[in-house]
mmCIF file of C-alpha atoms in Angstrom:
data_model
loop_
_atom_site.group_PDB
_atom_site.id
_atom_site.type_symbol
_atom_site.label_atom_id
_atom_site.label_comp_id
_atom_site.label_asym_id
_atom_site.label_seq_id
_atom_site.Cartn_x
_atom_site.Cartn_y
_atom_site.Cartn_z
ATOM 1 C CA MET Z 38 111.193 101.196 26.316
ATOM 2 C CA PRO Z 39 109.155 100.261 29.278
ATOM 3 C CA SER Z 40 105.537 99.565 29.212
ATOM 4 C CA SER Z 41 103.104 102.065 30.690
ATOM 5 C CA SER Z 42 103.044 99.898 33.876
ATOM 6 C CA SER Z 43 106.528 100.179 34.691
ATOM 7 C CA SER Z 44 107.506 103.977 33.715
ATOM 8 C CA SER Z 45 104.175 105.352 36.131
ATOM 9 C CA PRO Z 46 101.790 103.389 38.205
ATOM 10 C CA SER Z 47 98.745 103.462 36.224
ATOM 11 C CA SER Z 48 96.737 102.248 39.478
ATOM 12 C CA ALA Z 49 96.354 104.195 42.360
ATOM 13 C CA PRO Z 50 99.229 104.717 44.734
ATOM 14 C CA SER Z 51 97.746 102.374 47.261
ATOM 15 C CA SER Z 52 97.997 99.435 45.085
ATOM 16 C CA ARG Z 53 101.963 99.532 45.965
ATOM 17 C CA ARG Z 54 101.551 100.517 49.956
ATOM 18 C CA PRO Z 55 99.089 101.684 52.157
ATOM 19 C CA TYR Z 56 98.329 105.390 52.412
ATOM 20 C CA LEU Z 57 97.561 105.392 56.267
ATOM 21 C CA ILE Z 58 99.105 108.841 56.687
ATOM 22 C CA GLY Z 59 101.021 108.605 60.157
ATOM 23 C CA ALA Z 60 102.188 111.561 62.206
ATOM 24 C CA GLY Z 61 105.518 111.740 60.228
ATOM 25 C CA VAL Z 62 103.788 111.924 56.953
ATOM 26 C CA ALA Z 63 101.274 114.507 57.975
ATOM 27 C CA ALA Z 64 103.799 116.147 59.496
ATOM 28 C CA ALA Z 65 105.703 116.355 56.003
ATOM 29 C CA ALA Z 66 102.596 117.436 54.202
ATOM 30 C CA LEU Z 67 102.014 120.385 56.313
ATOM 31 C CA LEU Z 68 105.649 121.286 55.242
ATOM 32 C CA LEU Z 69 105.167 120.545 51.763
ATOM 33 C CA GLY Z 70 102.001 122.992 52.099
ATOM 34 C CA PHE Z 71 104.509 125.816 53.503
ATOM 35 C CA ALA Z 72 105.187 126.751 49.668
ATOM 36 C CA SER Z 73 102.199 128.897 48.412
ATOM 37 C CA TYR Z 74 100.290 128.275 44.958
ATOM 38 C CA THR Z 75 100.652 131.845 44.325
ATOM 39 C CA ALA Z 76 104.368 132.021 45.198
ATOM 40 C CA THR Z 77 105.064 129.918 42.224
ATOM 41 C CA LYS Z 78 102.026 130.886 39.815
ATOM 42 C CA PRO Z 79 103.531 132.527 36.402
ATOM 43 C CA ALA Z 80 102.795 136.069 36.323
ATOM 44 C CA ASP Z 81 101.328 135.666 32.847
ATOM 45 C CA ARG Z 82 98.443 133.467 34.001
ATOM 46 C CA GLU Z 83 97.683 135.423 37.400
ATOM 47 C CA ALA Z 84 94.059 136.208 36.642
ATOM 48 C CA THR Z 85 92.934 132.964 35.220
ATOM 49 C CA ALA Z 86 95.009 129.924 36.386
ATOM 50 C CA ALA Z 87 93.773 127.698 39.400
ATOM 51 C CA PRO Z 88 94.832 124.515 40.855
ATOM 52 C CA ALA Z 89 93.204 121.284 40.034
ATOM 53 C CA PRO Z 90 89.722 120.545 41.276
ATOM 54 C CA SER Z 91 91.232 118.222 43.869
ATOM 55 C CA ALA Z 92 94.363 120.420 45.148
ATOM 56 C CA PRO Z 93 94.229 121.307 48.640
ATOM 57 C CA ALA Z 94 93.990 124.939 49.676
ATOM 58 C CA PRO Z 95 97.380 126.445 50.163
ATOM 59 C CA THR Z 96 98.766 126.761 53.397
ATOM 60 C CA GLY Z 97 101.101 129.659 53.557
ATOM 61 C CA SER Z 98 103.785 131.321 51.640
ATOM 62 C CA ALA Z 99 107.666 130.714 51.207
ATOM 63 C CA SER Z 100 110.605 132.487 49.856
ATOM 64 C CA ALA Z 101 113.815 131.323 48.179
ATOM 65 C CA SER Z 102 115.792 132.167 51.466
ATOM 66 C CA GLU Z 103 113.195 130.644 53.846
ATOM 67 C CA PRO Z 104 114.575 127.004 55.345
ATOM 68 C CA ASP Z 105 112.889 124.056 55.137
ATOM 69 C CA THR Z 106 111.650 122.718 58.262
ATOM 70 C CA GLY Z 107 110.036 119.650 60.022
ATOM 71 C CA ALA Z 108 111.002 116.622 62.130
ATOM 72 C CA GLU Z 109 114.298 117.536 64.356
ATOM 73 C CA SER Z 110 116.585 115.571 61.296
ATOM 74 C CA GLY Z 111 114.056 116.811 58.807
ATOM 75 C CA ILE Z 112 113.737 113.354 57.494
ATOM 76 C CA TYR Z 113 110.586 111.412 57.445
ATOM 77 C CA PRO Z 114 111.560 107.765 56.589
ATOM 78 C CA GLU Z 115 108.190 106.688 55.831
ATOM 79 C CA LEU Z 116 108.468 109.246 52.712
ATOM 80 C CA GLU Z 117 111.602 107.179 51.563
ATOM 81 C CA ALA Z 118 109.297 104.551 50.168
ATOM 82 C CA TYR Z 119 107.964 107.076 47.632
ATOM 83 C CA ALA Z 120 110.944 106.178 45.617
ATOM 84 C CA ARG Z 121 110.198 103.948 42.996
ATOM 85 C CA ARG Z 122 113.807 102.529 41.976
ATOM 86 C CA GLU Z 123 112.997 101.268 38.480
ATOM 87 C CA ALA Z 124 115.592 100.916 36.642
ATOM 88 C CA ARG Z 125 114.076 101.125 33.344
ATOM 89 C CA ASP Z 126 111.857 104.215 34.317
ATOM 90 C CA PRO Z 127 112.289 107.093 31.872
ATOM 91 C CA LEU Z 128 111.294 109.875 34.130
ATOM 92 C CA ALA Z 129 114.428 109.056 36.059
ATOM 93 C CA VAL Z 130 118.150 109.590 35.973
ATOM 94 C CA GLY Z 131 120.928 107.753 37.983
ATOM 95 C CA ARG Z 132 121.443 104.341 39.449
ATOM 96 C CA ALA Z 133 118.391 102.460 40.470
ATOM 97 C CA ASP Z 134 120.393 101.466 43.910
ATOM 98 C CA ALA Z 135 122.079 104.977 44.091
ATOM 99 C CA PRO Z 136 122.479 105.706 48.083
ATOM 100 C CA VAL Z 137 119.913 108.989 47.497
ATOM 101 C CA VAL Z 138 116.695 109.429 45.747
ATOM 102 C CA MET Z 139 115.563 113.106 45.082
ATOM 103 C CA ILE Z 140 111.751 113.155 43.930
ATOM 104 C CA GLU Z 141 110.719 116.683 42.281
ATOM 105 C CA TYR Z 142 106.617 117.266 41.831
ATOM 106 C CA ALA Z 143 106.778 119.698 39.154
ATOM 107 C CA ASP Z 144 104.617 121.625 36.378
ATOM 108 C CA TYR Z 145 105.743 122.713 32.822
ATOM 109 C CA GLN Z 146 104.252 125.878 33.382
ATOM 110 C CA CYS Z 147 106.207 126.787 36.439
ATOM 111 C CA GLY Z 148 108.650 129.495 36.413
ATOM 112 C CA TYR Z 149 110.479 128.134 39.576
ATOM 113 C CA CYS Z 150 110.493 124.661 38.115
ATOM 114 C CA GLY Z 151 112.035 125.955 34.963
ATOM 115 C CA LYS Z 152 114.726 127.937 36.958
ATOM 116 C CA PHE Z 153 115.798 124.575 38.973
ATOM 117 C CA ALA Z 154 115.712 122.767 35.424
ATOM 118 C CA ARG Z 155 117.857 125.415 33.826
ATOM 119 C CA ASP Z 156 120.453 126.159 36.782
ATOM 120 C CA THR Z 157 120.691 123.713 39.482
ATOM 121 C CA GLU Z 158 119.238 120.227 38.205
ATOM 122 C CA PRO Z 159 122.474 119.995 35.614
ATOM 123 C CA GLU Z 160 124.689 120.748 38.695
ATOM 124 C CA LEU Z 161 123.187 118.131 40.913
ATOM 125 C CA ILE Z 162 123.540 115.668 37.723
ATOM 126 C CA ARG Z 163 127.310 116.414 37.488
ATOM 127 C CA ARG Z 164 128.306 116.484 41.402
ATOM 128 C CA TYR Z 165 126.035 113.601 42.497
ATOM 129 C CA VAL Z 166 124.291 111.425 39.610
ATOM 130 C CA ASP Z 167 126.992 110.954 37.401
ATOM 131 C CA GLU Z 168 129.190 109.888 40.644
ATOM 132 C CA GLY Z 169 126.670 107.274 41.265
ATOM 133 C CA VAL Z 170 125.512 109.143 44.562
ATOM 134 C CA LEU Z 171 121.987 110.731 43.317
ATOM 135 C CA ARG Z 172 119.355 109.323 41.408
ATOM 136 C CA ILE Z 173 116.255 112.018 40.490
ATOM 137 C CA GLU Z 174 112.933 110.658 39.623
ATOM 138 C CA TRP Z 175 110.442 113.102 38.220
ATOM 139 C CA ARG Z 176 106.743 113.134 39.159
ATOM 140 C CA ASN Z 177 104.177 115.011 36.685
ATOM 141 C CA PHE Z 178 102.253 117.403 39.037
ATOM 142 C CA PRO Z 179 100.238 119.929 36.732
ATOM 143 C CA ILE Z 180 98.424 122.427 38.903
ATOM 144 C CA PHE Z 181 98.066 125.094 36.301
ATOM 145 C CA GLY Z 182 95.326 124.002 34.193
ATOM 146 C CA GLU Z 183 94.748 122.271 30.727
ATOM 147 C CA ASP Z 184 98.203 123.363 29.177
ATOM 148 C CA SER Z 185 99.961 121.854 32.278
ATOM 149 C CA GLU Z 186 98.148 118.590 31.640
ATOM 150 C CA ARG Z 187 99.032 118.395 28.311
ATOM 151 C CA ALA Z 188 102.690 118.799 28.526
ATOM 152 C CA ALA Z 189 102.627 116.482 31.251
ATOM 153 C CA ARG Z 190 101.310 114.066 29.254
ATOM 154 C CA ALA Z 191 103.630 114.990 26.497
ATOM 155 C CA SER Z 192 106.540 114.422 28.500
ATOM 156 C CA TRP Z 193 105.428 110.937 29.519
ATOM 157 C CA ALA Z 194 104.690 110.354 25.728
ATOM 158 C CA ALA Z 195 108.083 111.052 24.868
ATOM 159 C CA GLY Z 196 109.451 109.103 27.566
ATOM 160 C CA ARG Z 197 107.608 106.160 25.985
ATOM 161 C CA GLN Z 198 110.317 106.668 22.973
ATOM 162 C CA GLY Z 199 113.257 107.406 25.405
ATOM 163 C CA ARG Z 200 113.359 111.174 24.869
ATOM 164 C CA PHE Z 201 111.952 112.151 27.967
ATOM 165 C CA HIS Z 202 114.967 114.263 29.327
ATOM 166 C CA GLU Z 203 115.432 116.136 26.008
ATOM 167 C CA PHE Z 204 111.590 117.014 26.140
ATOM 168 C CA HIS Z 205 112.183 117.818 29.747
ATOM 169 C CA ARG Z 206 114.871 120.161 28.481
ATOM 170 C CA ALA Z 207 112.964 121.887 25.651
ATOM 171 C CA ALA Z 208 109.718 122.406 27.668
ATOM 172 C CA TYR Z 209 111.848 124.224 30.176
ATOM 173 C CA ALA Z 210 114.029 126.178 28.093
ATOM 174 C CA LYS Z 211 113.775 129.827 28.665
ATOM 175 C CA GLY Z 212 111.082 131.423 26.885
ATOM 176 C CA ALA Z 213 109.380 128.075 26.236
ATOM 177 C CA LYS Z 214 106.460 128.345 28.807
ATOM 178 C CA GLU Z 215 105.449 131.492 27.454
ATOM 179 C CA LYS Z 216 104.719 129.777 23.927
ATOM 180 C CA GLY Z 217 102.381 127.661 25.779
ATOM 181 C CA PHE Z 218 101.629 124.229 25.466
ATOM 182 C CA SER Z 219 98.868 123.195 22.964
ATOM 183 C CA GLN Z 220 98.541 120.270 20.793
ATOM 184 C CA GLU Z 221 100.538 121.925 17.946
ATOM 185 C CA ARG Z 222 103.644 123.120 20.333
ATOM 186 C CA VAL Z 223 103.944 120.058 22.390
ATOM 187 C CA THR Z 224 104.178 117.867 18.925
ATOM 188 C CA GLU Z 225 106.635 120.266 17.853
ATOM 189 C CA LEU Z 226 108.599 120.125 21.390
ATOM 190 C CA ALA Z 227 108.845 116.447 20.649
ATOM 191 C CA ARG Z 228 110.079 116.597 17.165
ATOM 192 C CA GLU Z 229 112.802 119.049 18.474
ATOM 193 C CA SER Z 230 113.644 116.403 21.243
ATOM 194 C CA GLY Z 231 114.303 113.871 18.849
ATOM 195 C CA VAL Z 232 111.212 111.857 19.226
ATOM 196 C CA ARG Z 233 110.829 109.897 15.872
ATOM 197 C CA ASP Z 234 107.403 108.394 15.833
ATOM 198 C CA LEU Z 235 105.218 111.468 15.980
ATOM 199 C CA GLU Z 236 102.142 109.581 15.295
ATOM 200 C CA ARG Z 237 102.596 107.489 18.461
ATOM 201 C CA PHE Z 238 103.649 110.433 20.181
ATOM 202 C CA VAL Z 239 100.209 111.645 19.483
ATOM 203 C CA ARG Z 240 98.291 108.670 19.988
ATOM 204 C CA ASP Z 241 100.352 108.048 23.471
ATOM 205 C CA LEU Z 242 99.730 111.869 24.701
ATOM 206 C CA ASP Z 243 95.950 111.575 24.052
ATOM 207 C CA GLY Z 244 95.696 107.920 25.287
ATOM 208 C CA LYS Z 245 94.189 106.394 28.712
ATOM 209 C CA ALA Z 246 97.846 105.462 29.821
ATOM 210 C CA ALA Z 247 99.167 108.718 29.669
ATOM 211 C CA ARG Z 248 96.209 110.096 31.598
ATOM 212 C CA ASP Z 249 96.386 107.492 34.389
ATOM 213 C CA ALA Z 250 100.198 107.804 34.668
ATOM 214 C CA VAL Z 251 99.992 111.419 35.094
ATOM 215 C CA ALA Z 252 96.935 111.333 37.535
ATOM 216 C CA ALA Z 253 98.827 108.745 39.804
ATOM 217 C CA ASP Z 254 101.851 111.218 40.102
ATOM 218 C CA GLN Z 255 99.269 114.221 40.839
ATOM 219 C CA ARG Z 256 97.591 112.029 43.475
ATOM 220 C CA GLN Z 257 100.597 111.044 45.209
ATOM 221 C CA GLY Z 258 101.689 114.977 45.337
ATOM 222 C CA TYR Z 259 98.221 115.714 46.923
ATOM 223 C CA GLU Z 260 98.529 113.006 49.411
ATOM 224 C CA LEU Z 261 101.933 114.266 50.622
ATOM 225 C CA GLY Z 262 100.312 117.929 50.792
ATOM 226 C CA ALA Z 263 102.093 119.290 47.971
ATOM 227 C CA SER Z 264 100.116 122.454 47.178
ATOM 228 C CA SER Z 265 102.731 124.241 44.910
ATOM 229 C CA THR Z 266 105.490 123.630 42.606
ATOM 230 C CA PRO Z 267 108.559 122.466 42.830
ATOM 231 C CA SER Z 268 108.407 120.164 45.773
ATOM 232 C CA PHE Z 269 110.745 117.735 46.405
ATOM 233 C CA LEU Z 270 111.628 114.711 48.661
ATOM 234 C CA VAL Z 271 115.450 113.659 49.392
ATOM 235 C CA ASN Z 272 115.443 110.217 51.028
ATOM 236 C CA GLY Z 273 112.120 111.447 52.809
ATOM 237 C CA ARG Z 274 113.362 114.717 53.553
ATOM 238 C CA PRO Z 275 110.905 117.714 52.406
ATOM 239 C CA LEU Z 276 112.308 120.536 50.413
ATOM 240 C CA ALA Z 277 109.285 122.811 49.144
ATOM 241 C CA GLY Z 278 109.533 126.135 47.055
ATOM 242 C CA ALA Z 279 112.561 127.951 45.545
ATOM 243 C CA GLN Z 280 115.361 126.521 47.238
ATOM 244 C CA PRO Z 281 119.053 127.396 46.862
ATOM 245 C CA LEU Z 282 121.339 125.239 45.698
ATOM 246 C CA GLU Z 283 123.205 124.753 48.842
ATOM 247 C CA ALA Z 284 120.127 123.593 50.197
ATOM 248 C CA PHE Z 285 119.910 120.594 47.539
ATOM 249 C CA THR Z 286 123.807 119.725 48.314
ATOM 250 C CA GLN Z 287 123.067 119.749 52.137
ATOM 251 C CA ALA Z 288 120.221 117.758 51.896
ATOM 252 C CA ILE Z 289 122.023 115.133 49.507
ATOM 253 C CA GLU Z 290 125.213 114.916 51.484
ATOM 254 C CA ALA Z 291 123.147 114.660 54.770
ATOM 255 C CA ALA Z 292 121.326 111.797 53.004
ATOM 256 C CA ALA Z 293 124.549 110.166 51.684
ATOM 257 C CA ALA Z 294 125.988 110.160 54.993
ATOM 258 C CA THR Z 295 123.434 107.925 56.667
ATOM 259 C CA LYS Z 296 124.088 105.535 53.981
ATOM 260 C CA SER Z 297 126.920 102.589 53.763
ATOM 261 C CA GLY Z 298 128.538 101.171 50.860
ATOM 262 C CA PRO Z 299 129.993 102.694 47.298
ATOM 263 C CA GLY Z 300 128.951 106.089 46.631
ATOM 264 C CA THR Z 301 128.393 107.820 49.857
ATOM 265 C CA ALA Z 302 129.424 110.846 52.030
ATOM 266 C CA GLU Z 303 133.051 109.897 50.627
ATOM 267 C CA LYS Z 304 132.431 110.941 47.006
ATOM 268 C CA SER Z 305 130.159 113.605 47.580
ATOM 269 C CA GLY Z 306 133.038 115.103 49.668
ATOM 270 C CA SER Z 307 133.167 119.020 49.658
ATOM 271 C CA ALA Z 308 130.683 119.076 46.848
ATOM 272 C CA ALA Z 309 128.685 122.018 48.692
ATOM 273 C CA THR Z 310 131.722 124.329 48.899
ATOM 274 C CA SER Z 311 131.065 126.203 45.442
ATOM 275 C CA GLY Z 312 128.380 126.396 43.069
ATOM 276 C CA PRO Z 313 125.844 128.878 41.330
ATOM 277 C CA ALA Z 314 124.187 131.509 43.008
ATOM 278 C CA SER Z 315 120.958 130.715 44.798
ATOM 279 C CA PHE Z 316 117.342 131.063 42.965
ATOM 280 C CA ASP Z 317 116.278 134.641 42.320
ATOM 281 C CA PRO Z 318 112.304 134.374 42.809
ATOM 282 C CA ALA Z 319 111.629 137.214 40.445
ATOM 283 C CA ALA Z 320 113.595 135.256 37.769
ATOM 284 C CA GLY Z 321 111.310 132.165 37.969
ATOM 285 C CA ARG Z 322 108.026 133.983 37.060
#
């Protein structure tokens, strides 16, 4: 497994690239703010949940049928640089040199994130990741308090033992978020996910490296203007909120079509012509 420095940046993102936000990034920040905090808040935490102290105020609301907007092309080239493309990143799936990188900013207590993980993500992996077209990189973006922070660190700790994806699926399984993410619960999820060294898992979960890694992902999301989950970047094109499968297939194929070499538009072909139904907003809560 990679060290903490390779799996997530332990220093501020500005150590890797300047964070002077230009017009394109600022516009994208406004776009990512369209999906409201309340639209993705789990119903059972309606009265108590609050965004992390550093979170910007919500900037609007979005529904599953609301299309993304932005620059004329919908793509902000400055944001492509946010893809890490680290071959040994345990919080990623797909070729490091894939022509398209989709970054997801998500919270394990977000009902819409769970809906995406269960219904849409596997289809995108089948159509595009397995064909070498797409790479998915996850960013922990906990906004619903202590349990979200703990679940985020737990997923990172599971990744240290090569079990991030298994933990990710278990934590987003239907009914999982209703059980909460206490210390005991995330340890049980780690056991279910095949994490072998549970003592190391607990140490990693509570360690500085995990906290720094999650904080770096969270900071990046806020700097981009994301105030809700899930939020996505597809080769620099923002997608905010509960989008249908077709929104992702169109964004991925449009991005692939602009790239040359193996694994581009020829491979993606007519992949957007069929697929599961779009998100049901009520089902994600």
